[in-house]
């Protein structure tokens, strides 16, 4: 056998294929893959956070104003219109129409404002004065009525609600809030309101402590 045959029959060295970094890729996938079990940032931790608070039974309520007041204007305009129709003179339709719009519009605005800012609603959990709602657990003390001649500090305190003072034809009930400030709750039937507020306040604190 010749040298040429030896060189022809010599097997060529096998070229090793580069190893694919499957292990490294798998490791990176494990590291970079998001954890499906982790809560998303947009989800709420407490699903009951958006649930409405149960205020319980309504214990005391004053609407602040009655809609029957809006009927005064139409009744007056109707009486004047009847007198003009039955009389010999001319009926002033335009003037009566303008006065009717003014009287009805003014009375509607007045009643709506009273029912918004002067209404009182006491439940087993909250006290609403106008548009302000105060949880009963945020009230630390309900002061008794002042039956003596001396002036009490709570009688000159700011009123609850958006009005700076106790509304007309209402009387105040002194309260100390949890932050230490002294305010006046108020109602028209102040004696019944004080009794209901005191009992509801004690019951709310007992429920919280148990």
Short mmCIF file of C-alpha atoms in Angstrom, two decimals:
data_model
loop_
_atom_site.label_atom_id
_atom_site.label_comp_id
_atom_site.label_asym_id
_atom_site.label_seq_id
_atom_site.Cartn_x
_atom_site.Cartn_y
_atom_site.Cartn_z
CA UNK A 1 0.00 0.00 0.00
CA UNK A 2 1.40 3.36 -0.98
CA UNK A 3 1.65 6.56 0.94
CA UNK A 4 -1.09 8.02 -1.23
CA UNK A 5 -3.45 5.23 -0.23
CA UNK A 6 -2.61 5.80 3.45
CA UNK A 7 -3.36 9.47 3.16
CA UNK A 8 -6.61 8.72 1.32
CA UNK A 9 -7.83 6.19 3.87
CA UNK A 10 -6.99 8.31 6.92
CA UNK A 11 -10.32 9.36 8.47
CA UNK A 12 -10.95 13.06 8.70
CA UNK A 13 -11.15 14.41 12.22
CA UNK A 14 -14.72 14.97 13.40
CA UNK A 15 -15.61 18.58 13.93
CA UNK A 16 -17.38 19.00 17.22
CA UNK A 17 -20.51 21.10 16.98
CA UNK A 18 -20.73 23.89 19.52
CA UNK A 19 -22.97 23.05 22.42
CA UNK A 20 -26.12 25.07 22.54
CA UNK A 21 -26.51 26.88 25.82
CA UNK A 22 -29.76 25.12 26.65
CA UNK A 23 -29.03 25.02 30.34
CA UNK A 24 -28.18 28.71 30.45
CA UNK A 25 -31.25 29.60 28.41
CA UNK A 26 -33.45 27.54 30.71
CA UNK A 27 -31.89 29.23 33.74
CA UNK A 28 -32.52 32.68 32.32
CA UNK A 29 -36.09 31.77 31.46
CA UNK A 30 -36.62 30.66 35.04
CA UNK A 31 -35.18 33.91 36.34
CA UNK A 32 -36.88 36.29 33.93
CA UNK A 33 -40.25 34.58 33.75
CA UNK A 34 -42.89 36.54 35.67
CA UNK A 35 -44.44 34.88 38.67
CA UNK A 36 -48.07 34.24 37.81
CA UNK A 37 -48.91 33.70 41.46
CA UNK A 38 -47.86 37.20 42.49
CA UNK A 39 -50.74 39.71 42.72
CA UNK A 40 -50.82 42.37 40.04
CA UNK A 41 -49.98 45.89 41.05
CA UNK A 42 -53.38 47.16 40.02
CA UNK A 43 -55.40 44.70 42.09
CA UNK A 44 -56.59 45.65 45.55
CA UNK A 45 -55.25 43.73 48.55
CA UNK A 46 -58.54 44.09 50.38
CA UNK A 47 -61.55 43.18 48.24
CA UNK A 48 -63.88 44.61 50.86
CA UNK A 49 -62.35 48.10 50.63
CA UNK A 50 -64.86 49.21 48.00
CA UNK A 51 -67.87 47.73 49.75
CA UNK A 52 -70.33 50.32 51.12
CA UNK A 53 -70.45 50.78 54.87
CA UNK A 54 -73.61 49.47 56.52
CA UNK A 55 -75.00 52.46 58.39
CA UNK A 56 -77.75 50.46 60.03
CA UNK A 57 -81.18 51.70 61.03
CA UNK A 58 -82.12 55.39 60.81
CA UNK A 59 -82.66 56.58 64.38
CA UNK A 60 -83.36 60.28 63.81
CA UNK A 61 -84.11 62.31 60.70
CA UNK A 62 -85.00 65.92 59.95
CA UNK A 63 -85.25 66.82 56.25
CA UNK A 64 -84.44 70.50 56.78
CA UNK A 65 -87.22 71.72 54.47
CA UNK A 66 -90.56 70.60 53.08
CA UNK A 67 -91.56 70.68 49.43
CA UNK A 68 -95.07 71.89 50.26
CA UNK A 69 -93.59 75.41 50.46
CA UNK A 70 -93.23 75.38 46.68
CA UNK A 71 -97.05 75.26 46.41
CA UNK A 72 -97.46 78.70 47.97
CA UNK A 73 -96.52 80.53 44.75
CA UNK A 74 -98.96 78.68 42.46
CA UNK A 75 -101.78 79.10 45.02
CA UNK A 76 -101.24 82.87 45.22
CA UNK A 77 -100.99 83.24 41.46
CA UNK A 78 -104.13 81.13 41.03
CA UNK A 79 -106.06 83.31 43.48
CA UNK A 80 -105.04 86.52 41.70
CA UNK A 81 -105.84 84.99 38.32
CA UNK A 82 -109.31 83.94 39.51
CA UNK A 83 -110.00 87.47 40.76
CA UNK A 84 -108.96 89.01 37.45
CA UNK A 85 -110.99 86.55 35.38
CA UNK A 86 -114.11 87.11 37.48
CA UNK A 87 -113.65 90.90 37.49
CA UNK A 88 -114.43 93.39 34.74
CA UNK A 89 -110.81 94.30 34.09
CA UNK A 90 -108.18 92.83 31.80
CA UNK A 91 -106.30 89.64 32.71
CA UNK A 92 -102.55 90.32 32.94
CA UNK A 93 -101.27 86.98 31.68
CA UNK A 94 -97.70 88.10 31.10
CA UNK A 95 -97.28 89.74 34.51
CA UNK A 96 -98.84 86.79 36.32
CA UNK A 97 -96.64 84.35 34.39
CA UNK A 98 -93.48 86.27 35.32
CA UNK A 99 -94.46 86.37 38.99
CA UNK A 100 -95.29 82.66 38.92
CA UNK A 101 -91.84 81.78 37.55
CA UNK A 102 -90.13 83.99 40.14
CA UNK A 103 -92.09 82.66 43.12
CA UNK A 104 -91.83 79.00 42.14
CA UNK A 105 -88.14 79.26 41.24
CA UNK A 106 -87.26 81.04 44.49
CA UNK A 107 -89.15 78.54 46.64
CA UNK A 108 -87.59 75.54 44.85
CA UNK A 109 -84.07 76.93 45.35
CA UNK A 110 -84.78 77.70 49.01
CA UNK A 111 -86.19 74.27 49.81
CA UNK A 112 -83.39 72.47 47.96
CA UNK A 113 -80.75 74.47 49.87
CA UNK A 114 -82.46 73.74 53.19
CA UNK A 115 -82.70 70.01 52.48
CA UNK A 116 -79.03 69.96 51.47
CA UNK A 117 -77.41 72.06 54.20
CA UNK A 118 -79.83 71.87 57.16
CA UNK A 119 -80.88 68.22 57.12
CA UNK A 120 -80.00 65.82 59.95
CA UNK A 121 -79.70 62.05 59.66
CA UNK A 122 -78.57 59.83 62.52
CA UNK A 123 -78.06 56.11 61.98
CA UNK A 124 -76.55 53.36 64.09
CA UNK A 125 -73.10 54.10 62.63
CA UNK A 126 -73.00 57.69 61.31
CA UNK A 127 -74.24 61.22 61.90
CA UNK A 128 -74.90 63.42 58.89
CA UNK A 129 -75.21 67.18 59.42
CA UNK A 130 -75.87 68.89 56.11
CA UNK A 131 -73.35 67.34 53.74
CA UNK A 132 -70.83 66.30 56.42
CA UNK A 133 -70.92 62.67 57.55
CA UNK A 134 -69.23 61.82 60.86
CA UNK A 135 -68.79 58.19 62.00
CA UNK A 136 -70.05 57.78 65.55
CA UNK A 137 -66.76 56.14 66.48
CA UNK A 138 -65.05 59.47 65.66
CA UNK A 139 -67.05 61.16 68.44
CA UNK A 140 -65.31 60.84 71.79
CA UNK A 141 -67.86 62.56 74.05
CA UNK A 142 -71.44 63.78 73.85
CA UNK A 143 -71.94 66.58 76.37
CA UNK A 144 -75.17 66.74 78.41
CA UNK A 145 -77.53 69.67 78.17
CA UNK A 146 -76.48 72.83 79.99
CA UNK A 147 -79.20 73.42 82.56
CA UNK A 148 -77.13 75.79 84.67
CA UNK A 149 -76.53 79.55 84.40
CA UNK A 150 -72.86 79.22 83.45
CA UNK A 151 -71.83 79.23 79.82
CA UNK A 152 -70.23 76.01 78.58
CA UNK A 153 -67.36 76.02 76.09
CA UNK A 154 -69.17 73.81 73.60
CA UNK A 155 -72.00 76.36 73.31
CA UNK A 156 -69.70 78.71 71.37
CA UNK A 157 -67.97 75.99 69.33
CA UNK A 158 -68.24 75.72 65.57
CA UNK A 159 -71.17 73.71 64.23
CA UNK A 160 -70.84 70.44 62.38
CA UNK A 161 -71.55 70.68 58.68
CA UNK A 162 -70.59 73.33 56.16
CA UNK A 163 -72.36 76.19 58.01
CA UNK A 164 -70.20 78.18 60.47
CA UNK A 165 -72.90 78.33 63.17
CA UNK A 166 -75.96 76.40 64.28
CA UNK A 167 -78.76 77.02 61.75
CA UNK A 168 -81.77 79.11 62.70
CA UNK A 169 -84.51 77.45 64.74
CA UNK A 170 -82.07 74.69 65.67
CA UNK A 171 -80.24 74.09 68.94
CA UNK A 172 -76.81 72.63 69.52
CA UNK A 173 -75.52 69.50 71.24
CA UNK A 174 -71.90 69.66 72.33
CA UNK A 175 -69.58 66.89 71.12
CA UNK A 176 -65.85 66.29 71.38
CA UNK A 177 -64.35 64.56 68.37
CA UNK A 178 -61.58 61.96 68.47
CA UNK A 179 -58.99 64.57 67.42
CA UNK A 180 -59.83 66.68 70.49
CA UNK A 181 -61.82 69.44 68.80
CA UNK A 182 -65.14 70.52 70.30
CA UNK A 183 -68.05 71.04 67.91
CA UNK A 184 -71.81 71.40 68.00
CA UNK A 185 -74.20 68.90 66.53
CA UNK A 186 -77.63 70.40 66.00
CA UNK A 187 -81.28 69.64 65.37
CA UNK A 188 -84.72 71.19 65.69
CA UNK A 189 -85.99 68.59 68.19
CA UNK A 190 -82.82 68.86 70.23
CA UNK A 191 -83.97 66.87 73.29
CA UNK A 192 -84.85 63.75 71.30
CA UNK A 193 -81.80 64.22 69.13
CA UNK A 194 -79.47 64.37 72.16
CA UNK A 195 -81.00 61.20 73.60
CA UNK A 196 -80.74 59.27 70.33
CA UNK A 197 -77.20 60.53 69.68
CA UNK A 198 -75.99 59.59 73.17
CA UNK A 199 -77.41 56.06 72.96
CA UNK A 200 -76.18 55.48 69.41
CA UNK A 201 -72.72 56.80 70.34
CA UNK A 202 -72.41 54.39 73.27
CA UNK A 203 -73.65 51.46 71.18
CA UNK A 204 -71.20 52.22 68.36
CA UNK A 205 -68.24 52.27 70.75
CA UNK A 206 -69.36 49.01 72.36
CA UNK A 207 -69.55 47.33 68.95
CA UNK A 208 -66.09 48.62 68.07
CA UNK A 209 -64.52 47.40 71.31
CA UNK A 210 -66.02 43.90 71.17
#
